[in-house]
XYZ file of C-alpha atoms in Angstrom:
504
model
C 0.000 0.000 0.000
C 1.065 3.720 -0.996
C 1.461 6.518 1.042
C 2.076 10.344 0.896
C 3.118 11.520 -2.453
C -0.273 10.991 -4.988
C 0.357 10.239 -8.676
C 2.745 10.921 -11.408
C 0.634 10.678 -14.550
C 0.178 7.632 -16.387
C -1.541 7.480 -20.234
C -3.982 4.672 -20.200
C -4.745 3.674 -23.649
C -7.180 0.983 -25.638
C -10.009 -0.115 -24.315
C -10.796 -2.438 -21.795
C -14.607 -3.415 -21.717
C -16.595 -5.449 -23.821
C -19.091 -3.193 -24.652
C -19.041 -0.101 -26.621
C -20.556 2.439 -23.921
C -18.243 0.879 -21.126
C -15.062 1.031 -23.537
C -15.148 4.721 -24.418
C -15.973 5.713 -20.883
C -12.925 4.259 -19.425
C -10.795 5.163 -21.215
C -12.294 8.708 -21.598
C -12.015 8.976 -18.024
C -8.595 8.924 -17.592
C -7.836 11.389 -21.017
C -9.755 14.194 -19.129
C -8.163 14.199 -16.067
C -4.888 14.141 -17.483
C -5.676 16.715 -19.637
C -3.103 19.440 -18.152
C -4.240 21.873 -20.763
C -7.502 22.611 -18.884
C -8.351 23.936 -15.530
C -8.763 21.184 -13.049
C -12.387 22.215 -12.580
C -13.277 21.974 -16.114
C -11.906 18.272 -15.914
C -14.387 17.441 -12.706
C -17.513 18.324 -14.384
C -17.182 15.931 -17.216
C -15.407 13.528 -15.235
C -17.893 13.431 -12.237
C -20.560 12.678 -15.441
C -18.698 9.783 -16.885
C -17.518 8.129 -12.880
C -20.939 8.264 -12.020
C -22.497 6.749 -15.054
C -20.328 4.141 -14.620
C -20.873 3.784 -10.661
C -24.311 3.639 -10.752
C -24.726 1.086 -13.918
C -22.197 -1.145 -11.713
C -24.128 -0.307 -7.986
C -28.028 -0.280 -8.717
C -28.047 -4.122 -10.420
C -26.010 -5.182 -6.980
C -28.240 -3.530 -4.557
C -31.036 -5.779 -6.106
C -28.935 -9.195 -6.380
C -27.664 -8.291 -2.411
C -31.680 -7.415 -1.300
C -33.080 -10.374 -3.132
C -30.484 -12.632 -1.613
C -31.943 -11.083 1.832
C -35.816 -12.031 0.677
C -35.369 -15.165 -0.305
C -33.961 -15.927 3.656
C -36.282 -14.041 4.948
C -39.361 -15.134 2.936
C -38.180 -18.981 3.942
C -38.326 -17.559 7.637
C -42.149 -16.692 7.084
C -42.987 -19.783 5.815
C -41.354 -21.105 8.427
C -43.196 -19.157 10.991
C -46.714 -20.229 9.228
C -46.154 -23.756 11.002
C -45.579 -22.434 14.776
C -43.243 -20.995 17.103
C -41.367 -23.222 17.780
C -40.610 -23.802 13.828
C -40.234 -19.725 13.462
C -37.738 -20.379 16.035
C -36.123 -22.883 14.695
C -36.145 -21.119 11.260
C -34.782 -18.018 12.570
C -31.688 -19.782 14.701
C -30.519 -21.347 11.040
C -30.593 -18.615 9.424
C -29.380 -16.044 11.584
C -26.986 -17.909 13.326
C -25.699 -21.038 11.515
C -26.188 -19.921 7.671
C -25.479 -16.045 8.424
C -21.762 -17.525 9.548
C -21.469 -19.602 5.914
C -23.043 -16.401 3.572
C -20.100 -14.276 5.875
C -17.679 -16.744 5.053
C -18.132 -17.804 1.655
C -18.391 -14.487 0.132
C -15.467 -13.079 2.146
C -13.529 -15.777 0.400
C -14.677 -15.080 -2.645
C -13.584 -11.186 -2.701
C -10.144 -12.821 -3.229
C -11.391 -13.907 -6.813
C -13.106 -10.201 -7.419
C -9.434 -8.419 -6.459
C -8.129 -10.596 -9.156
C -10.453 -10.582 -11.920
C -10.849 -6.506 -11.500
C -7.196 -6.148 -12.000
C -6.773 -9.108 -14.813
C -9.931 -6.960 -16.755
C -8.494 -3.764 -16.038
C -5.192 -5.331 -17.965
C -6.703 -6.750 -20.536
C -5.435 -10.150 -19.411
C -8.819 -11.520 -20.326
C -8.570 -15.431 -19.961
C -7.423 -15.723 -16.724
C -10.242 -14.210 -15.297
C -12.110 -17.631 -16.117
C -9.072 -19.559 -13.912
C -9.647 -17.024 -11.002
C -12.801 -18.070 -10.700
C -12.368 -21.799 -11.148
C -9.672 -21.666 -8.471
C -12.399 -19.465 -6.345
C -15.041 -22.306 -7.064
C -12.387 -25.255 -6.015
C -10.961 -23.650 -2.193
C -14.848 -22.595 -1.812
C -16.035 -25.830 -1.968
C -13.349 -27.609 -0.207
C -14.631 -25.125 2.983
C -17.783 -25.965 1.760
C -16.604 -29.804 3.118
C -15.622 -28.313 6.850
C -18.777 -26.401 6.497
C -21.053 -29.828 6.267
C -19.216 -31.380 9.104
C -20.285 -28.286 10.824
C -23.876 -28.438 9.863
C -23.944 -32.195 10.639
C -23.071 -31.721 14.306
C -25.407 -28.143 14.488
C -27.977 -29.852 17.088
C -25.124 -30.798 19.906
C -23.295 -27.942 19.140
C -26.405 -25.426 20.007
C -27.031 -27.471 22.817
C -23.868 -26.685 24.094
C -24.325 -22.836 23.444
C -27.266 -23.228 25.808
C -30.489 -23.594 23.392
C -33.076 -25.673 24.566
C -32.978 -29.306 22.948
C -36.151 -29.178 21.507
C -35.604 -25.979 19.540
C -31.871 -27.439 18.941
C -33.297 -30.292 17.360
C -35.925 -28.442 14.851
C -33.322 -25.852 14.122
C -30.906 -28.599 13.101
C -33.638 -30.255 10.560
C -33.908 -26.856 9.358
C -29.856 -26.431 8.387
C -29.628 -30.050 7.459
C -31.746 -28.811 3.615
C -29.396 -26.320 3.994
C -26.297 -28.297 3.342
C -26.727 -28.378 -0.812
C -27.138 -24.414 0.011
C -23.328 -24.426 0.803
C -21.827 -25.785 -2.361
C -24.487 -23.341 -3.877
C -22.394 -20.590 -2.080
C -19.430 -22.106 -3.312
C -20.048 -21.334 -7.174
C -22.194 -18.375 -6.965
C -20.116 -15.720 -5.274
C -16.839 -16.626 -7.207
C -19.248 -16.587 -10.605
C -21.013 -13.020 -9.113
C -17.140 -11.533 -8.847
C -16.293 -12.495 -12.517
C -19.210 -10.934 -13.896
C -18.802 -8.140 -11.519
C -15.506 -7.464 -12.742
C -16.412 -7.155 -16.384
C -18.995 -4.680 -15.318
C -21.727 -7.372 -16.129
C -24.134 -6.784 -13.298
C -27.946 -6.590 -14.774
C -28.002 -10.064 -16.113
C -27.507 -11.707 -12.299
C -30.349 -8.852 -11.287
C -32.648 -10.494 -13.538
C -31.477 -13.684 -12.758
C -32.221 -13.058 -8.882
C -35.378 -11.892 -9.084
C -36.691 -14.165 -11.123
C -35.491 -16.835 -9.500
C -37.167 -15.068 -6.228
C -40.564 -15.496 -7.731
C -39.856 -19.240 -8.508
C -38.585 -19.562 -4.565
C -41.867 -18.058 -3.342
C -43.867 -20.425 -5.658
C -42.233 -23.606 -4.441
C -42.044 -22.591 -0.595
C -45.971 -22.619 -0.903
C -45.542 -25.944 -2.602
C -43.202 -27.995 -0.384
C -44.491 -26.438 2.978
C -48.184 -26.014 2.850
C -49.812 -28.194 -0.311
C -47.031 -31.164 -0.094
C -46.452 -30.938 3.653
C -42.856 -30.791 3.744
C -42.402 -28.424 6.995
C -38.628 -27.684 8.222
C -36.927 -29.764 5.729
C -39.058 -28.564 2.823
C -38.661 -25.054 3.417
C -34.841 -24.982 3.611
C -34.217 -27.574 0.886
C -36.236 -24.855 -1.315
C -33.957 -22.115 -0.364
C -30.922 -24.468 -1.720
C -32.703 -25.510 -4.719
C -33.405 -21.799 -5.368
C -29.917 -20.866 -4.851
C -28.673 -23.757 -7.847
C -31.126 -21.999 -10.063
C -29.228 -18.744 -9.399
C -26.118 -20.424 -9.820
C -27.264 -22.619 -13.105
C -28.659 -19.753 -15.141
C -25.240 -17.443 -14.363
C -23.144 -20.269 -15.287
C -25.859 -20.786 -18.637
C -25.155 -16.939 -19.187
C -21.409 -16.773 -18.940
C -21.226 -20.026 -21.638
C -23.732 -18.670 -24.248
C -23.193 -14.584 -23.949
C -20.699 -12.831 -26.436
C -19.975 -10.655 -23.465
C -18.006 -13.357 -21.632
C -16.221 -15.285 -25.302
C -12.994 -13.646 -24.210
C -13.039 -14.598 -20.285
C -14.507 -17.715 -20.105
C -12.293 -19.905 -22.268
C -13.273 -23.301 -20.718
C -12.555 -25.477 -17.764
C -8.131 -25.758 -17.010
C -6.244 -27.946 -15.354
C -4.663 -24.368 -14.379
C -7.148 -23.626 -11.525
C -5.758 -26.444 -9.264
C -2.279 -25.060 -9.346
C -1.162 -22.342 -7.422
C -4.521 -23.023 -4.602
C -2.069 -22.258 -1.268
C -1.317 -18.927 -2.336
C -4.835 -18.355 -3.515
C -5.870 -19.219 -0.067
C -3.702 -16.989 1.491
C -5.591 -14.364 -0.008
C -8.882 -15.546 0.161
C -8.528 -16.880 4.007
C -7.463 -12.636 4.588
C -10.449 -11.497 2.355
C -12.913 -14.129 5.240
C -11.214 -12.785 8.258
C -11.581 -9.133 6.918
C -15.583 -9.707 5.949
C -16.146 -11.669 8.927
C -14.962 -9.826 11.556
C -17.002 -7.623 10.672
C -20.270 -9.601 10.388
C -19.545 -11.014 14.120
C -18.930 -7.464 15.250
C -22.429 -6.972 14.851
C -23.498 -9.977 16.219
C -22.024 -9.844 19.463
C -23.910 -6.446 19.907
C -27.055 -8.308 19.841
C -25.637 -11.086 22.128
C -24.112 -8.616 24.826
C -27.701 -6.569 25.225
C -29.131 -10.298 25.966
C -27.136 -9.927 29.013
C -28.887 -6.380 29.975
C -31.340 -6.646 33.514
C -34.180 -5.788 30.835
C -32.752 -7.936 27.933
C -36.334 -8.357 26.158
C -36.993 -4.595 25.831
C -33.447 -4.218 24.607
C -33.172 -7.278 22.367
C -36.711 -5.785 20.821
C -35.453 -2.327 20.390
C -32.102 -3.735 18.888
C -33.649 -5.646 16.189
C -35.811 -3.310 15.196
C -32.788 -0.555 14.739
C -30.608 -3.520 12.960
C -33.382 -4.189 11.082
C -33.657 -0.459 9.488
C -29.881 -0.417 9.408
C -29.976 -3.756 7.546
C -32.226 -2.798 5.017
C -30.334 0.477 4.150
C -26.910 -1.228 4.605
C -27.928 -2.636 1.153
C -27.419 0.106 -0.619
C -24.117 1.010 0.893
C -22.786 -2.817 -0.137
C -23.686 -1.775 -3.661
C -21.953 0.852 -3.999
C -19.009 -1.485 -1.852
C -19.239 -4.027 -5.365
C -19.311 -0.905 -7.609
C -16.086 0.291 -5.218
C -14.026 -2.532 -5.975
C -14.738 -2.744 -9.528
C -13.780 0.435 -10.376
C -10.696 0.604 -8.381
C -9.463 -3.036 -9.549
C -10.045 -1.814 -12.926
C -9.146 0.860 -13.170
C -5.445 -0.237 -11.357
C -5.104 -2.888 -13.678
C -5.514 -0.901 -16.679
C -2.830 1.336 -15.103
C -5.104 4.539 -14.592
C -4.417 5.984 -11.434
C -6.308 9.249 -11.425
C -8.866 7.663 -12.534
C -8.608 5.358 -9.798
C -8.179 7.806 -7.239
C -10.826 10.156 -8.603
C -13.442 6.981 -8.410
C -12.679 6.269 -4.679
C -13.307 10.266 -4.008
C -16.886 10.057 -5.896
C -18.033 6.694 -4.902
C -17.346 7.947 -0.992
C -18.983 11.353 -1.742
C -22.398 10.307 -3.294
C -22.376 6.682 -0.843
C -21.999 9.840 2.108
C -24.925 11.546 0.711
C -27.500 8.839 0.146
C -27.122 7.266 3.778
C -27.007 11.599 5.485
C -30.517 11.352 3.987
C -31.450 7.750 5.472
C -30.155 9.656 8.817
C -32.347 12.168 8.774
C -35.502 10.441 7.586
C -34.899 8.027 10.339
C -34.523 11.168 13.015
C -37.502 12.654 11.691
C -39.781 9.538 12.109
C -37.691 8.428 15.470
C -41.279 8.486 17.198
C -43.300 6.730 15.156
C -40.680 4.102 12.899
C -41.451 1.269 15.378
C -44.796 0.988 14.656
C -44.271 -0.669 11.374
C -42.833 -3.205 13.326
C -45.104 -3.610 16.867
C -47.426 -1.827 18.824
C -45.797 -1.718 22.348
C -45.085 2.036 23.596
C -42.468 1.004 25.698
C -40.387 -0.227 23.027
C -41.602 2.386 20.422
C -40.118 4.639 23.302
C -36.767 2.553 23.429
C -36.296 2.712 19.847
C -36.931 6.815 19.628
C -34.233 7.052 22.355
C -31.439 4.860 20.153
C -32.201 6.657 16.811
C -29.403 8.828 16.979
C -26.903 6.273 17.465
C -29.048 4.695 14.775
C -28.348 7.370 12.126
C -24.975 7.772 13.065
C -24.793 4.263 11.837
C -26.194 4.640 9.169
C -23.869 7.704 7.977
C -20.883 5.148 8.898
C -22.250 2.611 6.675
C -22.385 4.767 4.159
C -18.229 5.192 4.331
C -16.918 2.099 5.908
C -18.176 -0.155 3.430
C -17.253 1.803 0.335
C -13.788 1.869 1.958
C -13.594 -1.927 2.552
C -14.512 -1.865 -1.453
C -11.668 -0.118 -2.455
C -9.739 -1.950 -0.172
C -10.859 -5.054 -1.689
C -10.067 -3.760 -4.913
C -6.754 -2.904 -4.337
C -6.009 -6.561 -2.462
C -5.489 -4.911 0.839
C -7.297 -7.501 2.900
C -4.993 -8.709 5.098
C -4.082 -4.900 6.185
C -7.689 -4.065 6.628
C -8.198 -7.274 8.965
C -5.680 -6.167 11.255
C -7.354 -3.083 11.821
C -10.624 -4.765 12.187
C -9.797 -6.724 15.386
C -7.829 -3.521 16.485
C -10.899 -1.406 16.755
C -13.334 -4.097 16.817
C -12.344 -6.048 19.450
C -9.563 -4.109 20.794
C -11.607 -1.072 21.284
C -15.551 -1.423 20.652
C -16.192 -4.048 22.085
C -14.331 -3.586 25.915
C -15.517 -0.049 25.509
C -18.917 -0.727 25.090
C -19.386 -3.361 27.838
C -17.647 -1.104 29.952
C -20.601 1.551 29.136
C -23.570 -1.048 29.064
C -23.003 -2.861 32.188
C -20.207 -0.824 34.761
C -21.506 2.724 33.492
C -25.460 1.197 33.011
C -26.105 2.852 30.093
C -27.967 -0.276 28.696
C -28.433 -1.253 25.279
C -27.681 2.404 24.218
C -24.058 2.187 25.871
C -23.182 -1.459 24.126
C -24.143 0.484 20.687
C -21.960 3.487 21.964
C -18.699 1.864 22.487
C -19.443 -0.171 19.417
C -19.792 2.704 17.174
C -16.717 3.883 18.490
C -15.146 0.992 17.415
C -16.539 1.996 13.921
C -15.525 5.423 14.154
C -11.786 4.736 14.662
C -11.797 2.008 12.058
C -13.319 4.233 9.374
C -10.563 7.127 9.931
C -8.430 4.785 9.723
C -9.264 3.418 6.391
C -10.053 7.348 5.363
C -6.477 8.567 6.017
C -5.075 5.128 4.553
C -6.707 5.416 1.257
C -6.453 9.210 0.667
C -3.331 9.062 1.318
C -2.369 6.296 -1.335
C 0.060 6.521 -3.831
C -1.959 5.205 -6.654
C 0.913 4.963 -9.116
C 2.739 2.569 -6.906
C -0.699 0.753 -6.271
C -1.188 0.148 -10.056
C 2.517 -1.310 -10.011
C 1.661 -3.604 -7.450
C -1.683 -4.632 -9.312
C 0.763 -5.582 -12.066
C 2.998 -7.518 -9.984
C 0.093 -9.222 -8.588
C -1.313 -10.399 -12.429
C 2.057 -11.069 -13.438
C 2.701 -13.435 -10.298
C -1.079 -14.990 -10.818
C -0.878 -15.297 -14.335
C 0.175 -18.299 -16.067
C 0.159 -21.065 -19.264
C -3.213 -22.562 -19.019
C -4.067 -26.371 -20.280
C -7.479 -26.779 -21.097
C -9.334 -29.610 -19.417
C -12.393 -29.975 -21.536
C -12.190 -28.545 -25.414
C-alpha cells in the first residue's frame, strides 16, 4: 500500500470493456483528467458525469442481487413461521446464526477472486479471469466440506451454546436442507465476482429476481400443499440458490460478453490453490470480523437486567440499518470494480478520482437515510409492533441509529476499495484492532459498569466503527496510486500463467 506523495501521470490507452458504452468511458475517463491543458475544474464536471455513469450502472443491479439474496432468507423464515413458534424459532436460529456464519464466510472468500479478476480486466489479461474463478469455485467448496461437518453436528453444538434441545433439534432439521445451500455458495459468489468485474451486473439482477418469484412459488408448494415443513422449506432455499447459480453459469457459456473470459474449464485452476488461499482466508477474516462485530452487539444486550426490551429495540434498529446497509454494499461491489479496474488498466487518477466520488455520493444517500430516520424516530417502530415502551426505546437509540447509518455509508465503500486494491490482510488487522480491541471492551464497559444499557453497548461499538473508518479514510487518501497500479501488475504477473485446457 502507498502513502504520501499521490500520482505521477500515467496514459492509459485501448479499451478495456466489452461493450461499446463501457469502452469509451474508461478510457475517456482517464484522457480528461490528465488533460493538463484545462483547468482542473473543467476536468471534474465531465469527469464526475462519466464516474458516475459508470458507478451507478455497476451499484443499482447489486443492490437488487444483495436485497433479493436477503428475501429469499427471509421469505423462507415466514414460511417457516406459518407452522408455529417453535418452527419460526427454529427457522430463525438457522438462518441467523448457523447460515449467516457460511453467507459471511463464503463471500469473504470469494472477494479474493473479485481483487483478481478486476485487476486481470483492467489489464486486458482476459482469460485468466475464467481460472480465477475456477480456483475461487475449487478452495470454496473444499470449505464448503468443513462447512457440512459443521452443519452435521449443528444440534449438539447449540445445545452446548445453551439452546433448549427441543428448539436445537428443529433448528438442526432446518440447516440439514441447507447443506446443498453451501456448495451453492461455493459457485455463486466466485461466478457473481467475474461478472462483476467485467462490469456485467444486470443479467444476475434479472437472474435473482426471477429466481425469487420461482422460490416463493415452491415454498408454498413444499411447505403447505405437499407438507414438507422444516426440511421442505430450507431444501427450497438451496434448490433456489442452484437456479441462481445454473442460469449465471448458462449466461457466462452462451453470452458474447463473456467469449474472451470464459475460455473453458483448465487444469490451471488447481495449481497455485495455497497462495490463492492466502488471499482468500485474509479477504474471510476481513468480511467476517465484521459480520460477528455486529453480532455480538445483539448477544451482549441479551445480558442487559431488561434484555427483552433491549433485544426488541435492537432488532428493530438492525433491522432499518440492515435494510439500508444494502445500498451502501452496492456501492461497496461498484467500489471494488472500479478501483481493480481501473489499477489494472494502469489509470491511477482515474482510480483515485473513483474512490473520491463513490465515498462522496455513498456519504450523501445514507445523510438522507439519517435524517428520515430522526424525523420519524417516534413513530418508525410501529411498522414493526405496537408496544409504547419499546416504540419509546427505539426513539431514544435513533441517533446512534443514524450515526450508523452515515458510517455505513463510508466504511463499506472503503472496505470496497480496499478489496479492490487486495489490501485484505491490512484491513483485517485493523478490524480486530478497533473491533475487538476497542468497541467491544468499551462498550461493555458503558452497558453494564456505566449502566447505560443497550444504548451504551451500541456506543462503544460505534466507536469501534468510528476509529476504524478514519483509519481506512487517512489510509486510502493518502495512497500513492501509481505505486498501487505497479503492485496490481505484480500481482497479475505473479497470478498469471500457461493454461491447459481440461475440456475442449
Amino acid at each position: 500500500m502507498g502513502s504520501a506523495e499521490k500520482e505521477p501521470l500515467l496514459t492509459a490507452e485501448g479499451t478495456r470493456s466489452n461493450s461499446k458504452h463501457e469502452s469509451s468511458s474508461h478510457g475517456q475517463l482517464e484522457r480528461i483528467l490528465s488533460d493538463d491543458t484545462l483547468p482542473f475544474l473543467n476536468r471534474v464536471g465531465p469527469a464526475t458525469w462519466i464516474e458516475l455513469k459508470l458507478l451507478f450502472f455497476l451499484a443499482a443491479p447489486a443492490v437488487i442481487v444483495y436485497l433479493i439474496n436477503y428475501l429469499m432468507s427471509m421469505s423462507t423464515q415466514i414460511f417457516s413461521g406459518h407452522l408455529g413458534n417453535l418452527e419460526l424459532a427454529a427457522a430463525s436460529l438457522g438462518n441467523t446464526g448457523i447460515q449467516m456464519f457460511a453467507y459471511g464466510l463464503m463471500l469473504g472468500m470469494g472477494s479474493a477472486v473479485e481483487t483478481l479478476c478486476g485487476q486481470a480486466f483492467g489489464a486486458q489479461k482476459y482469460g485468466m479471469l475464467g481460472v480465477y474463478m475456477q480456483r475461487s469455485t475449487i478452495l470454496l467448496s473444499l470449505a464448503g466440506v468443513v462447512l457440512t461437518v459443521i452443519y452435521v453436528f449443528s444440534e449438539p453444538m447449540l445445545i452446548f451454546l445453551g439452546e433448549s434441545p427441543r428448539i436445537a433439534s428443529a433448528a438442526a432439521l432446518f440447516v440439514y436442507g441447507l447443506i446443498p445451500q453451501i456448495f451453492a455458495y461455493a459457485a455463486n459468489f466466485p461466478i457473481q465476482k467475474f461478472l462483476q468485474a467485467q462490469s456485467i451486473v444486470a443479467p444476475s439482477a434479472y437472474i435473482s429476481a426471477a429466481t425469487l418469484v420461482v422460490h416463493l412459488g415452491m415454498s408454498w408448494v413444499a411447505v403447505y400443499e405437499i407438507g414438507l415443513g422444516l426440511l421442505g422449506a430450507s431444501l427450497v432455499l438451496s434448490l433456489s440458490w442452484w437456479i441462481m447459480v445454473i442460469g449465471q453459469y448458462v449466461y457466462i457459456v452462451k453470452s458474447e460478453r463473456c467469449r474472451r473470459t470464459w475460455q473453458g474449464f483448465t487444469w490451471e485452476a488447481f495449481s497455485g490453490l495455497y497462495g490463492f488461499f492466502k488471499l482468500s482466508a485474509a479477504s474471510a477474516v476481513m468480511l467476517c470480523l465484521e459480520t460477528w462485530y455486529f453480532q455480538i452487539l445483539v448477544l451482549l444486550a441479551g445480558l442487559l437486567p431488561n434484555p427483552e426490551l433491549a433485544l426488541d429495540s435492537l432488532s428493530i434498529c438492525t433491522t432499518i440499518s440492515g435494510w439500508v446497509f444494502m445500498i451502501s454494499v452496492g456501492f461497496n461491489a461498484a467500489a471494488s470494480v472500479r478501483v481493480s479496474n481501473e489499477l489494472g488498466a494502469r489509470s491511477p487518477k482515474s482510480a483515485s478520482f473513483s474512490v473520491v466520488v463513490v465515498t462522496v455520493i455513498s456519504f450523501i444517500i445514507s445523510v438522507i437515510a439519517a435524517l428520515v430516520v430522526l424525523a420519524l424516530r417516534d413513530v418508525i417502530s410501529y411498522a414493526f409492533t405496537g408496544g409504547e415502551e419499546v416504540a419509546a426505546a427505539v426513539s431514544d437509540l435513533c441517533p446512534l441509529l443514524a450515526l450508523s447509518l452515515v458510517l455505513n455509508g463510508i466504511q463499506p465503500v472503503l472496505s470496497g476499495v480496499a478489496v479492490g486494491c487486495g489490501w485484505q490482510a491490512f484491513v483485517a488487522y485493523v478490524n480486530v484492532g478497533c473491533y475487538y480491541g476497542v468497541g467491544i471492551p468499551l462498550g461493555a464497559v458503558l452497558g453494564f459498569y456505566f449502566q447505560f444499557g443497550a444504548k451504551g453497548i451500541w456506543l462503544g461499538m460505534l466507536g469501534g466503527t468510528v476509529m476504524q473508518t478514519i483509519i481506512l479514510l487517512w489510509v486510502t487518501f493518502r495512497t500513492d496510486w501509481t505505486k498501487e497500479v505497479e503492485e496490481a501488475a505484480k500481482r497479475l504477473t505473479k497470478w498469471e500463467d500457461k493454461k491447459e485446457p481440461l475440456l475442449n
